[in-house]
Coordinates of C-alpha atoms in Angstrom, one line a residue:
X505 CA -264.4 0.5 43.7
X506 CA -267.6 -1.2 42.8
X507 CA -268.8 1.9 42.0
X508 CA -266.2 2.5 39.4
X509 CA -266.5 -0.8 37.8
X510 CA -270.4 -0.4 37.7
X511 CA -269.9 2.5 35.5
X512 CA -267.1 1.2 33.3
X513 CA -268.4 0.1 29.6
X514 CA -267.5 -3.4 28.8
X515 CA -264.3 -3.2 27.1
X516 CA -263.1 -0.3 28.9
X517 CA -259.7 0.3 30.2
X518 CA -259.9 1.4 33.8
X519 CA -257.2 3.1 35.2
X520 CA -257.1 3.8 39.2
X521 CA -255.0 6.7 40.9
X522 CA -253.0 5.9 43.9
X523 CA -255.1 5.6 47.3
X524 CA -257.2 3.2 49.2
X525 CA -260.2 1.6 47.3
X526 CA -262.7 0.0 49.5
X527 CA -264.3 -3.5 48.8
X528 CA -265.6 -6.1 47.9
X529 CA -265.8 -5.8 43.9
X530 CA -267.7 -7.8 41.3
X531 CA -266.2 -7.5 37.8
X532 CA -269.2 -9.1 35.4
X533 CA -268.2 -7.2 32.3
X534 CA -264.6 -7.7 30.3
X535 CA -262.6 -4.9 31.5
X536 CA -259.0 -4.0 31.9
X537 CA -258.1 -3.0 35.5
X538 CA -254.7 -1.6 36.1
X539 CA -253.1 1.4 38.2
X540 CA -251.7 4.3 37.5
X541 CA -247.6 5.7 37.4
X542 CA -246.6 5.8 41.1
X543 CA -248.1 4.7 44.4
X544 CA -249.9 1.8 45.5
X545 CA -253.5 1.3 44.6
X546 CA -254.8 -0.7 47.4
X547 CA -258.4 -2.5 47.8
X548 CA -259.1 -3.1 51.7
X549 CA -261.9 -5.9 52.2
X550 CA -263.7 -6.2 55.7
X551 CA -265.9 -8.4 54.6
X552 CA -266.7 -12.2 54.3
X553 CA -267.3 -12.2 50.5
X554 CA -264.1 -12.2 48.3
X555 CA -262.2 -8.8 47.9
X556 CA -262.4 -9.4 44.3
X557 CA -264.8 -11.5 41.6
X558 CA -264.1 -11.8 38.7
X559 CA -267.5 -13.0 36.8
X560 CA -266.8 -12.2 33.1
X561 CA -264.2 -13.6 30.4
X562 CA -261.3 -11.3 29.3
X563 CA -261.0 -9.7 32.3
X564 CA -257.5 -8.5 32.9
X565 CA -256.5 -6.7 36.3
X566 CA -253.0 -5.5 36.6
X567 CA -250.6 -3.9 40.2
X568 CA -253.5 -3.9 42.4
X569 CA -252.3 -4.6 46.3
X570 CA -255.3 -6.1 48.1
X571 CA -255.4 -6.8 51.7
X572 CA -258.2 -9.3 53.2
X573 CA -257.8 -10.0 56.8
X574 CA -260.2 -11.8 57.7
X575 CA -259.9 -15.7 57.9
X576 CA -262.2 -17.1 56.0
X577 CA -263.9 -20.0 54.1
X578 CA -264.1 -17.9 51.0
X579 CA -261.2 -16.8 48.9
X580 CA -259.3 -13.2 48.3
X581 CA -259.8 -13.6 44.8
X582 CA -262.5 -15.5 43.2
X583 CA -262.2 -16.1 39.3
X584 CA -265.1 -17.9 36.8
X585 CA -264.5 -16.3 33.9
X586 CA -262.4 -17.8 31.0
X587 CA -259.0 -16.2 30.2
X588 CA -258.5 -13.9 32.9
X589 CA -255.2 -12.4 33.6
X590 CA -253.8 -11.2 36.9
X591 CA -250.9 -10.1 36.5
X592 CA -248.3 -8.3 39.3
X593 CA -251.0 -8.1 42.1
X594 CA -249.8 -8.5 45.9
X595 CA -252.2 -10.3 48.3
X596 CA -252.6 -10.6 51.5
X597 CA -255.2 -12.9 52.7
X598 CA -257.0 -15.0 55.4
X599 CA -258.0 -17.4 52.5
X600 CA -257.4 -19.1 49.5
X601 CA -255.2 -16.3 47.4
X602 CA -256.5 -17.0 44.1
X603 CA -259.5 -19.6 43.6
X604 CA -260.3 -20.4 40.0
X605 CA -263.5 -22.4 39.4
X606 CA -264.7 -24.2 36.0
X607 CA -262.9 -21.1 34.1
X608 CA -260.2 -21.9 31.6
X609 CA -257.0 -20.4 30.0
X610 CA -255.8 -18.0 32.0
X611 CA -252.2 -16.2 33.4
X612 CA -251.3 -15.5 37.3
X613 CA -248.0 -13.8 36.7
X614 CA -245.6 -11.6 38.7
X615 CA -248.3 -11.8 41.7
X616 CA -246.9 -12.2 45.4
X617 CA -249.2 -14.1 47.9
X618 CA -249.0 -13.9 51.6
X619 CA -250.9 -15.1 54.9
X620 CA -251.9 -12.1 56.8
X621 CA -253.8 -13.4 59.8
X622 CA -251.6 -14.6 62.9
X623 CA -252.0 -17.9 65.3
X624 CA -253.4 -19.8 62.6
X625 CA -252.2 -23.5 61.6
X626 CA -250.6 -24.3 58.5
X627 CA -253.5 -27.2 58.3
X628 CA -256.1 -24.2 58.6
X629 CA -255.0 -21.9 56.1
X630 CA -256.2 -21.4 52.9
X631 CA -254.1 -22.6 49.5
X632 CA -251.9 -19.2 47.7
X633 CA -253.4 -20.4 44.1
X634 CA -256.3 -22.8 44.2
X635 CA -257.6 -24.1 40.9
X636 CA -260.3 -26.8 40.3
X637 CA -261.2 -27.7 36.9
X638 CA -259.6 -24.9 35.2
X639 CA -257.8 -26.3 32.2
X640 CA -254.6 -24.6 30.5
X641 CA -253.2 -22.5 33.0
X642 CA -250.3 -20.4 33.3
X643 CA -248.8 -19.6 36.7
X644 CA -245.6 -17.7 35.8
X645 CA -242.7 -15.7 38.3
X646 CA -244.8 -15.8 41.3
X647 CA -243.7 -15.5 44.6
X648 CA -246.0 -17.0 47.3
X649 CA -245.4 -17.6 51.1
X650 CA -246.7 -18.9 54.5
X651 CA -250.0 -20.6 53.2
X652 CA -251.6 -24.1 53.1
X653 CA -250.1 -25.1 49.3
X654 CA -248.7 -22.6 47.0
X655 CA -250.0 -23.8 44.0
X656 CA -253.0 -26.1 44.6
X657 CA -254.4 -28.4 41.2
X658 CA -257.1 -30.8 40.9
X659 CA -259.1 -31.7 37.9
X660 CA -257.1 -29.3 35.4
X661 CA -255.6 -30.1 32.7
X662 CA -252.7 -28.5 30.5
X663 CA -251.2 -26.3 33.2
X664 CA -247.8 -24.7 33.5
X665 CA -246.2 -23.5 36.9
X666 CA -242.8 -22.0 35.3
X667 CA -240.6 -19.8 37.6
X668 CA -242.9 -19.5 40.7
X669 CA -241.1 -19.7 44.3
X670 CA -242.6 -20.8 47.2
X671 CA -241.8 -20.8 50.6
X672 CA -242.7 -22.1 53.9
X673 CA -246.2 -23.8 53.5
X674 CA -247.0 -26.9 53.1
X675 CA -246.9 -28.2 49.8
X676 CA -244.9 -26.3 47.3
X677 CA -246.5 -27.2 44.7
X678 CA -249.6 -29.9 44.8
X679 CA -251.3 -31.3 41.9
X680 CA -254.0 -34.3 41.9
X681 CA -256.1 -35.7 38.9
X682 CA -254.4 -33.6 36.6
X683 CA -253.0 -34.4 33.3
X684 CA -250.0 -33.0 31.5
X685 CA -249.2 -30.4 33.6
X686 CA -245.7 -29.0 33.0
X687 CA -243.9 -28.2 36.4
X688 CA -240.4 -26.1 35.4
X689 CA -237.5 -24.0 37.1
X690 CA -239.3 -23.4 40.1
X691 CA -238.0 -22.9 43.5
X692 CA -239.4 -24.1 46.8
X693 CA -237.9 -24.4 50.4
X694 CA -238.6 -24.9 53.9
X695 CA -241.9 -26.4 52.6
X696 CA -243.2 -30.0 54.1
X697 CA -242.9 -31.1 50.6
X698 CA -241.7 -29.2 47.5
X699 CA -243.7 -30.7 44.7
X700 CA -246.3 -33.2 44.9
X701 CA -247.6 -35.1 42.1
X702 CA -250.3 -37.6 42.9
X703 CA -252.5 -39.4 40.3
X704 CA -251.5 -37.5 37.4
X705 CA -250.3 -38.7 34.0
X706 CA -248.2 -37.2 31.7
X707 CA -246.4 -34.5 34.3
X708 CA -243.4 -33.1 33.3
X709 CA -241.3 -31.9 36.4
X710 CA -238.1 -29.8 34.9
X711 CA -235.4 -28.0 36.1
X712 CA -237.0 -27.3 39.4
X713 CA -234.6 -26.9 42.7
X714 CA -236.2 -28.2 46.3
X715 CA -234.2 -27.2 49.0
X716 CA -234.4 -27.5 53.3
X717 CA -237.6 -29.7 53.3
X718 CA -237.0 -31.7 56.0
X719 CA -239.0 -30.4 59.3
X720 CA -241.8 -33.2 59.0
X721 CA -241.5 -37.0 59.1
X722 CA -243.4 -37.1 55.9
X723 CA -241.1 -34.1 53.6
X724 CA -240.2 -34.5 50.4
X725 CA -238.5 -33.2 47.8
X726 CA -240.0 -34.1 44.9
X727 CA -243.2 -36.8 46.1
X728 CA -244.7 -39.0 43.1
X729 CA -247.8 -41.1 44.1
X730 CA -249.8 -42.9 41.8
X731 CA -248.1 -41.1 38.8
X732 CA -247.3 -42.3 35.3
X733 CA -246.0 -41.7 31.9
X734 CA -243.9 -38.5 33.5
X735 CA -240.7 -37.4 33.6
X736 CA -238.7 -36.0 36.0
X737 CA -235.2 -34.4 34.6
X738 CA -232.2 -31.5 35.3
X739 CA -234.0 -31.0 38.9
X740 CA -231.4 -30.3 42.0
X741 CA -233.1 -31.9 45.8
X742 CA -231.0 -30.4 48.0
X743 CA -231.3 -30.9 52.1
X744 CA -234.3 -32.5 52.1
X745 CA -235.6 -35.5 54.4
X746 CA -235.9 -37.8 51.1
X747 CA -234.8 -36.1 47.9
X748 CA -236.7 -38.1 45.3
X749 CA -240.0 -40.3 46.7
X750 CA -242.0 -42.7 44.4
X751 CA -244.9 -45.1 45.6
X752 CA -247.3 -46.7 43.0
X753 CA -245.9 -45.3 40.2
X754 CA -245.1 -46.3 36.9
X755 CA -243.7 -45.9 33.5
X756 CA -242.0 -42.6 34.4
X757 CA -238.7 -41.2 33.6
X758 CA -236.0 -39.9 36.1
X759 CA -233.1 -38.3 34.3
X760 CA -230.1 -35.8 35.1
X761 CA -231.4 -35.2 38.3
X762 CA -228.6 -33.8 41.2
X763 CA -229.9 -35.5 44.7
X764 CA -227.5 -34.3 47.4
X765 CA -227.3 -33.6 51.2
X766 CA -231.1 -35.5 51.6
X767 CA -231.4 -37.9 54.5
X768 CA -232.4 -40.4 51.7
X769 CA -231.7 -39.6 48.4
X770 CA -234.3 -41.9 46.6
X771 CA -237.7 -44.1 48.2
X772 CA -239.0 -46.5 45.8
X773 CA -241.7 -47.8 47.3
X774 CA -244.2 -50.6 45.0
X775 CA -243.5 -49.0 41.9
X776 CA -242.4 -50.5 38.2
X777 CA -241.3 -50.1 34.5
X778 CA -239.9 -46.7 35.5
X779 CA -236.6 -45.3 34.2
X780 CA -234.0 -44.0 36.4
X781 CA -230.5 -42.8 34.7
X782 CA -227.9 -40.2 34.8
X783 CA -228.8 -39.3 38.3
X784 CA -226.4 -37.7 40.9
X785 CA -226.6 -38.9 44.4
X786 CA -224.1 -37.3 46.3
X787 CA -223.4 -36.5 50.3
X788 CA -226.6 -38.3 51.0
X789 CA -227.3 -40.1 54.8
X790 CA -228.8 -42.7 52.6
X791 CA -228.1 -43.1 48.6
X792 CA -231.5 -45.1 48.3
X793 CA -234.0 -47.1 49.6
X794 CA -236.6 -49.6 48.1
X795 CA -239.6 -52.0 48.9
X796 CA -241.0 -54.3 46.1
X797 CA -239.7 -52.3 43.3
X798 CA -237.4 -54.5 41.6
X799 CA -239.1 -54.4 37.9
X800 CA -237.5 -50.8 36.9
X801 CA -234.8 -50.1 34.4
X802 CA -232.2 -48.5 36.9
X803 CA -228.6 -48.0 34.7
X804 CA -226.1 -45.2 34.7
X805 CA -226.2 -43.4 38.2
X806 CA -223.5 -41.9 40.4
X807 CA -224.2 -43.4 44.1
X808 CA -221.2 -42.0 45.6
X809 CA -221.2 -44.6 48.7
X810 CA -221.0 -47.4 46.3
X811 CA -217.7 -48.2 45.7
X812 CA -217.7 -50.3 42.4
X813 CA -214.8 -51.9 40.1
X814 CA -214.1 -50.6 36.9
X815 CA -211.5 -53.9 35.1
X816 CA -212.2 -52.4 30.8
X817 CA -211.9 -48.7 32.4
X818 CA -215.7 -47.7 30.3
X819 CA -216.6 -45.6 33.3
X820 CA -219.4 -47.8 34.5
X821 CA -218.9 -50.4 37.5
X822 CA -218.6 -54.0 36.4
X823 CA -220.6 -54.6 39.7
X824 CA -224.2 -53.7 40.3
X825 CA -225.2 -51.2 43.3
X826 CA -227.9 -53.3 44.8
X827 CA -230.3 -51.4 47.3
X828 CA -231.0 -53.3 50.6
X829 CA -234.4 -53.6 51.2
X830 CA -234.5 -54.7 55.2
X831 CA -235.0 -51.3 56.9
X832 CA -238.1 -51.0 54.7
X833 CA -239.1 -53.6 55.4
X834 CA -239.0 -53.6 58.7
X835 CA -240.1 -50.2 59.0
X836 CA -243.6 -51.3 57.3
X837 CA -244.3 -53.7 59.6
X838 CA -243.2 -51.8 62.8
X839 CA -243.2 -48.2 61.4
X840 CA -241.5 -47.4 65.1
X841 CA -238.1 -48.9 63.7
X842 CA -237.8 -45.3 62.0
X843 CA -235.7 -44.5 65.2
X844 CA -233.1 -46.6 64.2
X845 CA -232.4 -44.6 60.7
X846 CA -228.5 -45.6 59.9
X847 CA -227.9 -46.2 63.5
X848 CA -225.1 -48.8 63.8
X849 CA -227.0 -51.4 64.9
X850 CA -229.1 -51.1 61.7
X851 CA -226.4 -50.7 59.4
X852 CA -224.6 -53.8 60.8
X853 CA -227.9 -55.7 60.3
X854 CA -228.5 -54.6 56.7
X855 CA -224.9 -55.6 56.1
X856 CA -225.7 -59.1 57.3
X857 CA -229.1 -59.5 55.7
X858 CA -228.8 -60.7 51.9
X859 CA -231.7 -62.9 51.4
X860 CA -233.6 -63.1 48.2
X861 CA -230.9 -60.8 46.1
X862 CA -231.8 -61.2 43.4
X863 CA -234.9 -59.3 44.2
X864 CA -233.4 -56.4 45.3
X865 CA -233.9 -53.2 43.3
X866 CA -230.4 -52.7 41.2
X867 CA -228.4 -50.2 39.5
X868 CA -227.1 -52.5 36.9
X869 CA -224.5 -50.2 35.8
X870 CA -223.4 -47.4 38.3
X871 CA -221.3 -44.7 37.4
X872 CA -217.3 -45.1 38.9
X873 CA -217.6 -40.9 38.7
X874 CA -220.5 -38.4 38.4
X875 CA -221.8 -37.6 35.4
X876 CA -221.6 -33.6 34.2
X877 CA -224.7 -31.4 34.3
X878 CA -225.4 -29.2 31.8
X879 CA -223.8 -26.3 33.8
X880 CA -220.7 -28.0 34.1
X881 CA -220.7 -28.8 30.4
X882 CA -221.2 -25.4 29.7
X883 CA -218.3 -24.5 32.3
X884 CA -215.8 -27.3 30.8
X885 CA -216.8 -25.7 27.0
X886 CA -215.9 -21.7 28.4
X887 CA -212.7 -23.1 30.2
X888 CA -211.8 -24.6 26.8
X889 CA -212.5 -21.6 24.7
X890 CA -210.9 -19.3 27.3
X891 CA -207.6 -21.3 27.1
X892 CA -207.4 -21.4 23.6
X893 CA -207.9 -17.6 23.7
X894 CA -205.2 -17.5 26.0
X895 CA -203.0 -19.7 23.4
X896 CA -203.9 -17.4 20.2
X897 CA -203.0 -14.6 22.1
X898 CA -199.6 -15.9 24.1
X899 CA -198.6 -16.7 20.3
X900 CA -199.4 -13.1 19.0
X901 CA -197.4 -11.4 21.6
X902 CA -195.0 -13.9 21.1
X903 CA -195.1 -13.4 17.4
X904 CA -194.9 -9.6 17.9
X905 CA -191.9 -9.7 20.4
X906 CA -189.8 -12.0 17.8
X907 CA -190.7 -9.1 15.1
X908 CA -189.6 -5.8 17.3
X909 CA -186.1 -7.7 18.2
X910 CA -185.4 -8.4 14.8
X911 CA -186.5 -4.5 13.3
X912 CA -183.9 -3.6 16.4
X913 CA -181.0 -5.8 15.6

């Protein structure tokens, strides 16, 4: 294929017949790569340099399949140029995936990622998508399996991960040092953790769904470390180990979020001024637990192991759901106690412990019943319109039938 490329002029469109293209390949010229009608275009790469490098801006490369065996420091694709697009590629690779360095505004989309090699740790593999200090991003529709993280971040800035799925590595989605990155209606299970936001600001974590991550002591749902000023809303942690986990975090917002079936729904852990409201925490071991995180503005959930006492019938409890902080504590003192998660012991203990209440991190008003999600809005609003249907047209034929007796009589 180099070959090919070397001859192209830059600006051409290049346009590849089905077969087997040998690499590696160094794109240094803006070109459009893309293959033709039916059959696969395949690039094979033997080597230890990446299969593909992409050393030019405005480089756009489009349905090639390349296959990279070997395990390697170096990844399958390499991009440095600025506004690159890569659009419905499928790697396999014994590397990073996709490693973008210092290049800015470009698209990943429609591109499946997979780890080839077998026998190799999930701590040695490489990362499917691996960008450091690329700035505005977009990582659309992607489906990327059995690597290190799917979608690796550090240092960039501006980034969207919208609609990607990833399965079975280790973090779903990982993003560190990054600012305003807009994480929304992804999918991720059978991961260690499914999206992991540590010292970021401004992270916007949307409509996302987290299921089944719950092999490791340490999975997550949804992790936030050292985050702030973010929000976190309409996202559904389903069967994880802990649903929703925040340490040293502050000034973010957790809204309309459906926690269910998690070991522990929510871990606040040393973290303040954040928002929590309109959450759903239902068929969880554990509703919640907390450690020194009493100074956040918790109102408005459904914890449906509290059992509150609605006197002016508003909905809300006239009680506060106040999370017991013992197990937490003990458990960072003797981090061994972690065998002794809701036994009965430990539950009759935290029942007895009630020092320093007043500390305790509170949901000042919890919810008597769970609030609706936007799909059961939109449910409730078709059943109502479908009735009302019904009605207009029970009272036509009825209206009809009165009219045909009186004609016959």
């Amino acid at each position: 294929m180099q070959a090919i490329v070397d001859q192209a002029v830059p600006g051409d469109t290049l346009v590849l017949k089905p077969g087997t293209y040998q690499g590696p390949v160094a794109v240094n010229k803006p070109l459009t790569i893309r293959t033709e009608g039916e059959g696969n275009v395949e690039l094979m790469n033997t080597s230890r340099l990446p299969a593909l490098t992409i050393d030019a801006d405005g480089i756009t490369v489009t349905g090639l399949h390349i296959t990279d065996e070997m395990v390697k420091e170096t990844p399958t694709v390499l991009v440095r140029g600025h506004r690159s697009v890569l659009n419905g590629l499928y790697i396999r690779t014994g590397g990073d995936g996709i490693a973008i360095r210092d290049a800015n505004e470009g698209m990943v989309t429609d591109t499946r990622i997979e780890w080839i090699a077998d026998g190799v740790r999930l701590a040695d593999k490489g990362n499917g998508v691996d960008v450091f200090n690329g700035h505005r991003w977009s990582f659309i529709g992607n489906t990327i399996r059995n690597v290190h993280d799917g979608i690796y971040m550090e240092n960039s800035d501006d980034t969207r991960v919208t609609g990607n799925r990833i399965e079975r590595s280790r973090y779903g989605i990982h993003c560190m040092y990054t600012n305003r990155t807009v994480i929304e209606r992804n999918e991720g299970s059978l991961n260690v953790t499914g999206a992991m936001v540590m010292t970021a600001r401004q992270v916007s974590v949307i409509g996302n769904s987290f299921s089944k991550q719950s092999e490791n002591v340490n999975s997550q749902g949804i992790l936030l470390y050292d985050t702030h000023d973010s929000i976190l809303a309409d996202n559904t942690v389903d069967g994880n180990r802990v649903g929703l986990y925040v340490e040293l975090s502050t000034g973010n917002r957790l809204e309309n979020n459906e926690v269910r079936y998690n070991f522990v729904g929510i871990q606040l852990l040393d973290s303040s001024s954040n928002s929590i409201a309109r959450n759903r925490f239902t068929g969880n071991v554990a509703d919640a637990q907390a450690r020194s995180s009493e100074d956040n503005r918790i109102s408005g959930n459904y914890w449906d192991q509290f059992r509150g006492i609605d006197a002016n019938g508003d909905g809300t409890s006239d009680i506060s759901y106040a999370i017991n902080p013992l197990f937490q504590g003990l458990t960072k003192k003797r981090p061994a106690f972690q065998l002794f998660f809701q036994s009965p012991g430990m539950v009759f203990l935290e029942g007895l412990y009630q020092s320093d209440r007043d500390r305790w991190t509170t949901d000042s008003a919890p919810l008597m019943a769970p609030p609706m999600s936007e799909n059961q809005i939109e449910d409730a609003e078709g059943r109502t319109l479908t009735g009302i249907a019904g009605l207009v047209l029970l009272g036509c034929t009825g209206t009809l039938f009165f009219w045909m007796r009186r004609r016959m009589s």
